[in-house]
């Protein structure tokens, strides 16, 4: 982790769907090459917060956002080039959503859309992304197979690889191991620890245990409020707020 270099700055972020406010003025920073785990029970605003960072919240007509979100110093709510913003801030959904293409073409899809067409240009991108997602060794001899032939864990890592093809600076992961077996979950977690060497990761994990394993820092959300934000080890061993302690020890949630 590169200490004290802020990649993301969130200040007084509020989000409402129609008249119901779901984020209540949250403020926190995320440092470069850090994994931030955002934990909390359902309906706490975790996924909504992720969607504010890369402005996919814009697709929800009932959403009203206020406050400031800066990524690498740029105010994302004022940016004119939304597509460039979403290239900078990649996002992976809870369930693997591979394209109906080959393994190779899933990863090559975004670079092709950006104008690359020569195999000599695409090959190193595909290999790099699959290696970063800890998938290369498992698929390097069957890149022309359909992506839907992969296991669930492999498809999730393929989605991560696809999101890396445009070299994002930030990767948002919303429960990326939901429904995966322990071995597949472990491989995804290993890939995250490798990825943070080159980018910043924010993950909504599927469990407190996963958050404790992968996080440099952790944030506890409860009903749209940021209750506590600390280094991961401290959050899970000595939380300051009783509500955090109750959650991480399994008393509720």
PDB file of N, CA, C and O in Angstrom, residues 97-146:
ATOM      1  N   UNK A  97     -21.296 -12.660 -15.191  1.00  0.00           N
ATOM      2  CA  UNK A  97     -22.105 -12.365 -16.380  1.00  0.00           C
ATOM      3  C   UNK A  97     -21.190 -12.351 -17.597  1.00  0.00           C
ATOM      4  O   UNK A  97     -20.924 -11.297 -18.177  1.00  0.00           O
ATOM      5  N   UNK A  98     -20.677 -13.513 -17.954  1.00  0.00           N
ATOM      6  CA  UNK A  98     -19.810 -13.613 -19.112  1.00  0.00           C
ATOM      7  C   UNK A  98     -20.557 -13.336 -20.405  1.00  0.00           C
ATOM      8  O   UNK A  98     -21.756 -13.607 -20.521  1.00  0.00           O
ATOM      9  N   UNK A  99     -19.861 -12.765 -21.368  1.00  0.00           N
ATOM     10  CA  UNK A  99     -20.457 -12.539 -22.677  1.00  0.00           C
ATOM     11  C   UNK A  99     -20.560 -13.868 -23.418  1.00  0.00           C
ATOM     12  O   UNK A  99     -19.753 -14.775 -23.194  1.00  0.00           O
ATOM     13  N   UNK A 100     -21.529 -14.026 -24.323  1.00  0.00           N
ATOM     14  CA  UNK A 100     -21.681 -15.289 -25.070  1.00  0.00           C
ATOM     15  C   UNK A 100     -20.610 -15.414 -26.158  1.00  0.00           C
ATOM     16  O   UNK A 100     -20.910 -15.499 -27.354  1.00  0.00           O
ATOM     17  N   UNK A 101     -19.372 -15.394 -25.715  1.00  0.00           N
ATOM     18  CA  UNK A 101     -18.217 -15.434 -26.611  1.00  0.00           C
ATOM     19  C   UNK A 101     -17.208 -16.423 -26.044  1.00  0.00           C
ATOM     20  O   UNK A 101     -17.428 -17.024 -24.990  1.00  0.00           O
ATOM     21  N   UNK A 102     -16.082 -16.569 -26.704  1.00  0.00           N
ATOM     22  CA  UNK A 102     -15.023 -17.424 -26.190  1.00  0.00           C
ATOM     23  C   UNK A 102     -14.361 -16.760 -24.983  1.00  0.00           C
ATOM     24  O   UNK A 102     -14.556 -15.563 -24.716  1.00  0.00           O
ATOM     25  N   UNK A 103     -13.563 -17.546 -24.282  1.00  0.00           N
ATOM     26  CA  UNK A 103     -12.804 -17.005 -23.154  1.00  0.00           C
ATOM     27  C   UNK A 103     -11.938 -15.843 -23.631  1.00  0.00           C
ATOM     28  O   UNK A 103     -11.907 -14.772 -23.020  1.00  0.00           O
ATOM     29  N   UNK A 104     -11.233 -16.060 -24.738  1.00  0.00           N
ATOM     30  CA  UNK A 104     -10.343 -15.031 -25.294  1.00  0.00           C
ATOM     31  C   UNK A 104     -11.127 -13.764 -25.617  1.00  0.00           C
ATOM     32  O   UNK A 104     -10.724 -12.649 -25.245  1.00  0.00           O
ATOM     33  N   UNK A 105     -12.247 -13.924 -26.328  1.00  0.00           N
ATOM     34  CA  UNK A 105     -12.985 -12.749 -26.795  1.00  0.00           C
ATOM     35  C   UNK A 105     -13.675 -12.009 -25.658  1.00  0.00           C
ATOM     36  O   UNK A 105     -13.950 -10.818 -25.773  1.00  0.00           O
ATOM     37  N   UNK A 106     -13.961 -12.682 -24.540  1.00  0.00           N
ATOM     38  CA  UNK A 106     -14.504 -11.982 -23.386  1.00  0.00           C
ATOM     39  C   UNK A 106     -13.527 -10.927 -22.898  1.00  0.00           C
ATOM     40  O   UNK A 106     -13.924  -9.796 -22.598  1.00  0.00           O
ATOM     41  N   UNK A 107     -12.256 -11.293 -22.834  1.00  0.00           N
ATOM     42  CA  UNK A 107     -11.255 -10.347 -22.349  1.00  0.00           C
ATOM     43  C   UNK A 107     -10.904  -9.322 -23.424  1.00  0.00           C
ATOM     44  O   UNK A 107     -10.654  -8.148 -23.126  1.00  0.00           O
ATOM     45  N   UNK A 108     -10.909  -9.755 -24.683  1.00  0.00           N
ATOM     46  CA  UNK A 108     -10.528  -8.864 -25.782  1.00  0.00           C
ATOM     47  C   UNK A 108     -11.642  -7.902 -26.172  1.00  0.00           C
ATOM     48  O   UNK A 108     -11.400  -6.951 -26.929  1.00  0.00           O
ATOM     49  N   UNK A 109     -12.853  -8.114 -25.646  1.00  0.00           N
ATOM     50  CA  UNK A 109     -14.013  -7.349 -26.103  1.00  0.00           C
ATOM     51  C   UNK A 109     -13.821  -5.843 -25.933  1.00  0.00           C
ATOM     52  O   UNK A 109     -14.001  -5.065 -26.873  1.00  0.00           O
ATOM     53  N   UNK A 110     -13.468  -5.406 -24.720  1.00  0.00           N
ATOM     54  CA  UNK A 110     -13.326  -3.964 -24.469  1.00  0.00           C
ATOM     55  C   UNK A 110     -12.196  -3.349 -25.287  1.00  0.00           C
ATOM     56  O   UNK A 110     -12.383  -2.271 -25.886  1.00  0.00           O
ATOM     57  N   UNK A 111     -11.010  -3.976 -25.347  1.00  0.00           N
ATOM     58  CA  UNK A 111      -9.969  -3.403 -26.207  1.00  0.00           C
ATOM     59  C   UNK A 111     -10.386  -3.314 -27.676  1.00  0.00           C
ATOM     60  O   UNK A 111     -10.042  -2.354 -28.365  1.00  0.00           O
ATOM     61  N   UNK A 112     -11.143  -4.310 -28.140  1.00  0.00           N
ATOM     62  CA  UNK A 112     -11.637  -4.229 -29.536  1.00  0.00           C
ATOM     63  C   UNK A 112     -12.558  -3.020 -29.704  1.00  0.00           C
ATOM     64  O   UNK A 112     -12.481  -2.307 -30.706  1.00  0.00           O
ATOM     65  N   UNK A 113     -13.418  -2.808 -28.720  1.00  0.00           N
ATOM     66  CA  UNK A 113     -14.328  -1.661 -28.800  1.00  0.00           C
ATOM     67  C   UNK A 113     -13.562  -0.337 -28.775  1.00  0.00           C
ATOM     68  O   UNK A 113     -14.070   0.681 -29.260  1.00  0.00           O
ATOM     69  N   UNK A 114     -12.354  -0.351 -28.228  1.00  0.00           N
ATOM     70  CA  UNK A 114     -11.526   0.859 -28.182  1.00  0.00           C
ATOM     71  C   UNK A 114     -10.662   1.026 -29.420  1.00  0.00           C
ATOM     72  O   UNK A 114      -9.874   1.969 -29.501  1.00  0.00           O
ATOM     73  N   UNK A 115     -10.797   0.087 -30.362  1.00  0.00           N
ATOM     74  CA  UNK A 115     -10.106   0.249 -31.637  1.00  0.00           C
ATOM     75  C   UNK A 115      -8.984  -0.730 -31.920  1.00  0.00           C
ATOM     76  O   UNK A 115      -8.432  -0.717 -33.017  1.00  0.00           O
ATOM     77  N   UNK A 116      -8.628  -1.565 -30.953  1.00  0.00           N
ATOM     78  CA  UNK A 116      -7.581  -2.554 -31.208  1.00  0.00           C
ATOM     79  C   UNK A 116      -8.175  -3.736 -31.955  1.00  0.00           C
ATOM     80  O   UNK A 116      -9.238  -4.241 -31.603  1.00  0.00           O
ATOM     81  N   UNK A 117      -7.494  -4.196 -32.968  1.00  0.00           N
ATOM     82  CA  UNK A 117      -8.006  -5.323 -33.745  1.00  0.00           C
ATOM     83  C   UNK A 117      -6.943  -6.375 -34.041  1.00  0.00           C
ATOM     84  O   UNK A 117      -7.278  -7.533 -34.293  1.00  0.00           O
ATOM     85  N   UNK A 118      -5.665  -5.984 -34.020  1.00  0.00           N
ATOM     86  CA  UNK A 118      -4.605  -6.924 -34.356  1.00  0.00           C
ATOM     87  C   UNK A 118      -4.391  -7.915 -33.217  1.00  0.00           C
ATOM     88  O   UNK A 118      -4.295  -7.543 -32.055  1.00  0.00           O
ATOM     89  N   UNK A 119      -4.323  -9.203 -33.587  1.00  0.00           N
ATOM     90  CA  UNK A 119      -4.113 -10.239 -32.593  1.00  0.00           C
ATOM     91  C   UNK A 119      -2.811 -10.013 -31.823  1.00  0.00           C
ATOM     92  O   UNK A 119      -2.730 -10.298 -30.627  1.00  0.00           O
ATOM     93  N   UNK A 120      -1.807  -9.489 -32.510  1.00  0.00           N
ATOM     94  CA  UNK A 120      -0.524  -9.235 -31.855  1.00  0.00           C
ATOM     95  C   UNK A 120      -0.654  -8.199 -30.742  1.00  0.00           C
ATOM     96  O   UNK A 120       0.114  -8.214 -29.778  1.00  0.00           O
ATOM     97  N   UNK A 121      -1.633  -7.294 -30.862  1.00  0.00           N
ATOM     98  CA  UNK A 121      -1.879  -6.306 -29.811  1.00  0.00           C
ATOM     99  C   UNK A 121      -2.758  -6.879 -28.699  1.00  0.00           C
ATOM    100  O   UNK A 121      -2.591  -6.539 -27.527  1.00  0.00           O
ATOM    101  N   UNK A 122      -3.711  -7.734 -29.096  1.00  0.00           N
ATOM    102  CA  UNK A 122      -4.675  -8.250 -28.135  1.00  0.00           C
ATOM    103  C   UNK A 122      -4.114  -9.376 -27.274  1.00  0.00           C
ATOM    104  O   UNK A 122      -4.450  -9.486 -26.094  1.00  0.00           O
ATOM    105  N   UNK A 123      -3.249 -10.210 -27.859  1.00  0.00           N
ATOM    106  CA  UNK A 123      -2.741 -11.376 -27.127  1.00  0.00           C
ATOM    107  C   UNK A 123      -2.108 -11.013 -25.789  1.00  0.00           C
ATOM    108  O   UNK A 123      -2.432 -11.627 -24.762  1.00  0.00           O
ATOM    109  N   UNK A 124      -1.195 -10.037 -25.739  1.00  0.00           N
ATOM    110  CA  UNK A 124      -0.580  -9.724 -24.440  1.00  0.00           C
ATOM    111  C   UNK A 124      -1.569  -9.139 -23.442  1.00  0.00           C
ATOM    112  O   UNK A 124      -1.419  -9.339 -22.230  1.00  0.00           O
ATOM    113  N   UNK A 125      -2.601  -8.420 -23.913  1.00  0.00           N
ATOM    114  CA  UNK A 125      -3.617  -7.882 -23.013  1.00  0.00           C
ATOM    115  C   UNK A 125      -4.416  -9.019 -22.389  1.00  0.00           C
ATOM    116  O   UNK A 125      -4.649  -9.050 -21.177  1.00  0.00           O
ATOM    117  N   UNK A 126      -4.821  -9.974 -23.231  1.00  0.00           N
ATOM    118  CA  UNK A 126      -5.596 -11.114 -22.741  1.00  0.00           C
ATOM    119  C   UNK A 126      -4.793 -11.907 -21.717  1.00  0.00           C
ATOM    120  O   UNK A 126      -5.293 -12.256 -20.639  1.00  0.00           O
ATOM    121  N   UNK A 127      -3.525 -12.178 -22.031  1.00  0.00           N
ATOM    122  CA  UNK A 127      -2.707 -12.951 -21.096  1.00  0.00           C
ATOM    123  C   UNK A 127      -2.498 -12.184 -19.790  1.00  0.00           C
ATOM    124  O   UNK A 127      -2.617 -12.754 -18.692  1.00  0.00           O
ATOM    125  N   UNK A 128      -2.199 -10.896 -19.893  1.00  0.00           N
ATOM    126  CA  UNK A 128      -1.964 -10.107 -18.680  1.00  0.00           C
ATOM    127  C   UNK A 128      -3.183 -10.121 -17.771  1.00  0.00           C
ATOM    128  O   UNK A 128      -3.067 -10.341 -16.556  1.00  0.00           O
ATOM    129  N   UNK A 129      -4.349  -9.888 -18.338  1.00  0.00           N
ATOM    130  CA  UNK A 129      -5.565  -9.797 -17.529  1.00  0.00           C
ATOM    131  C   UNK A 129      -5.927 -11.143 -16.910  1.00  0.00           C
ATOM    132  O   UNK A 129      -6.344 -11.209 -15.743  1.00  0.00           O
ATOM    133  N   UNK A 130      -5.766 -12.214 -17.668  1.00  0.00           N
ATOM    134  CA  UNK A 130      -6.060 -13.531 -17.119  1.00  0.00           C
ATOM    135  C   UNK A 130      -5.070 -13.912 -16.029  1.00  0.00           C
ATOM    136  O   UNK A 130      -5.429 -14.561 -15.046  1.00  0.00           O
ATOM    137  N   UNK A 131      -3.833 -13.495 -16.179  1.00  0.00           N
ATOM    138  CA  UNK A 131      -2.857 -13.748 -15.113  1.00  0.00           C
ATOM    139  C   UNK A 131      -3.210 -12.945 -13.862  1.00  0.00           C
ATOM    140  O   UNK A 131      -3.140 -13.457 -12.741  1.00  0.00           O
ATOM    141  N   UNK A 132      -3.579 -11.680 -14.054  1.00  0.00           N
ATOM    142  CA  UNK A 132      -3.934 -10.848 -12.904  1.00  0.00           C
ATOM    143  C   UNK A 132      -5.140 -11.409 -12.160  1.00  0.00           C
ATOM    144  O   UNK A 132      -5.264 -11.244 -10.943  1.00  0.00           O
ATOM    145  N   UNK A 133      -6.035 -12.059 -12.890  1.00  0.00           N
ATOM    146  CA  UNK A 133      -7.225 -12.648 -12.281  1.00  0.00           C
ATOM    147  C   UNK A 133      -6.990 -14.082 -11.820  1.00  0.00           C
ATOM    148  O   UNK A 133      -7.941 -14.778 -11.441  1.00  0.00           O
ATOM    149  N   UNK A 134      -5.742 -14.533 -11.840  1.00  0.00           N
ATOM    150  CA  UNK A 134      -5.365 -15.889 -11.389  1.00  0.00           C
ATOM    151  C   UNK A 134      -6.115 -16.972 -12.158  1.00  0.00           C
ATOM    152  O   UNK A 134      -6.528 -17.991 -11.593  1.00  0.00           O
ATOM    153  N   UNK A 135      -6.260 -16.759 -13.470  1.00  0.00           N
ATOM    154  CA  UNK A 135      -7.010 -17.703 -14.297  1.00  0.00           C
ATOM    155  C   UNK A 135      -6.189 -18.263 -15.452  1.00  0.00           C
ATOM    156  O   UNK A 135      -6.543 -19.297 -16.026  1.00  0.00           O
ATOM    157  N   UNK A 136      -5.100 -17.608 -15.803  1.00  0.00           N
ATOM    158  CA  UNK A 136      -4.334 -17.958 -16.997  1.00  0.00           C
ATOM    159  C   UNK A 136      -3.930 -19.430 -17.020  1.00  0.00           C
ATOM    160  O   UNK A 136      -4.128 -20.121 -18.028  1.00  0.00           O
ATOM    161  N   UNK A 137      -3.371 -19.938 -15.955  1.00  0.00           N
ATOM    162  CA  UNK A 137      -2.869 -21.313 -15.952  1.00  0.00           C
ATOM    163  C   UNK A 137      -3.978 -22.331 -16.169  1.00  0.00           C
ATOM    164  O   UNK A 137      -3.723 -23.429 -16.671  1.00  0.00           O
ATOM    165  N   UNK A 138      -5.206 -21.977 -15.820  1.00  0.00           N
ATOM    166  CA  UNK A 138      -6.333 -22.905 -15.965  1.00  0.00           C
ATOM    167  C   UNK A 138      -6.952 -22.874 -17.359  1.00  0.00           C
ATOM    168  O   UNK A 138      -7.618 -23.840 -17.755  1.00  0.00           O
ATOM    169  N   UNK A 139      -6.755 -21.794 -18.103  1.00  0.00           N
ATOM    170  CA  UNK A 139      -7.462 -21.662 -19.392  1.00  0.00           C
ATOM    171  C   UNK A 139      -6.548 -21.423 -20.585  1.00  0.00           C
ATOM    172  O   UNK A 139      -7.030 -21.340 -21.718  1.00  0.00           O
ATOM    173  N   UNK A 140      -5.240 -21.322 -20.391  1.00  0.00           N
ATOM    174  CA  UNK A 140      -4.342 -20.911 -21.466  1.00  0.00           C
ATOM    175  C   UNK A 140      -4.379 -21.855 -22.664  1.00  0.00           C
ATOM    176  O   UNK A 140      -4.080 -21.438 -23.790  1.00  0.00           O
ATOM    177  N   UNK A 141      -4.779 -23.118 -22.440  1.00  0.00           N
ATOM    178  CA  UNK A 141      -4.826 -24.085 -23.536  1.00  0.00           C
ATOM    179  C   UNK A 141      -6.215 -24.235 -24.124  1.00  0.00           C
ATOM    180  O   UNK A 141      -6.430 -25.083 -25.000  1.00  0.00           O
ATOM    181  N   UNK A 142      -7.151 -23.430 -23.686  1.00  0.00           N
ATOM    182  CA  UNK A 142      -8.524 -23.517 -24.233  1.00  0.00           C
ATOM    183  C   UNK A 142      -9.170 -22.140 -24.347  1.00  0.00           C
ATOM    184  O   UNK A 142     -10.340 -21.953 -24.036  1.00  0.00           O
ATOM    185  N   UNK A 143      -8.406 -21.192 -24.806  1.00  0.00           N
ATOM    186  CA  UNK A 143      -8.908 -19.828 -24.933  1.00  0.00           C
ATOM    187  C   UNK A 143     -10.045 -19.709 -25.936  1.00  0.00           C
ATOM    188  O   UNK A 143     -10.829 -18.754 -25.875  1.00  0.00           O
ATOM    189  N   UNK A 144     -10.142 -20.669 -26.869  1.00  0.00           N
ATOM    190  CA  UNK A 144     -11.204 -20.616 -27.869  1.00  0.00           C
ATOM    191  C   UNK A 144     -12.461 -21.346 -27.432  1.00  0.00           C
ATOM    192  O   UNK A 144     -13.439 -21.409 -28.194  1.00  0.00           O
ATOM    193  N   UNK A 145     -12.467 -21.884 -26.215  1.00  0.00           N
ATOM    194  CA  UNK A 145     -13.677 -22.512 -25.689  1.00  0.00           C
ATOM    195  C   UNK A 145     -14.685 -21.438 -25.280  1.00  0.00           C
ATOM    196  O   UNK A 145     -14.294 -20.309 -24.939  1.00  0.00           O
ATOM    197  N   UNK A 146     -15.984 -21.779 -25.301  1.00  0.00           N
ATOM    198  CA  UNK A 146     -16.977 -20.790 -24.855  1.00  0.00           C
ATOM    199  C   UNK A 146     -16.822 -20.492 -23.372  1.00  0.00           C
ATOM    200  O   UNK A 146     -16.535 -21.383 -22.563  1.00  0.00           O
TER     201      UNK A 146
END
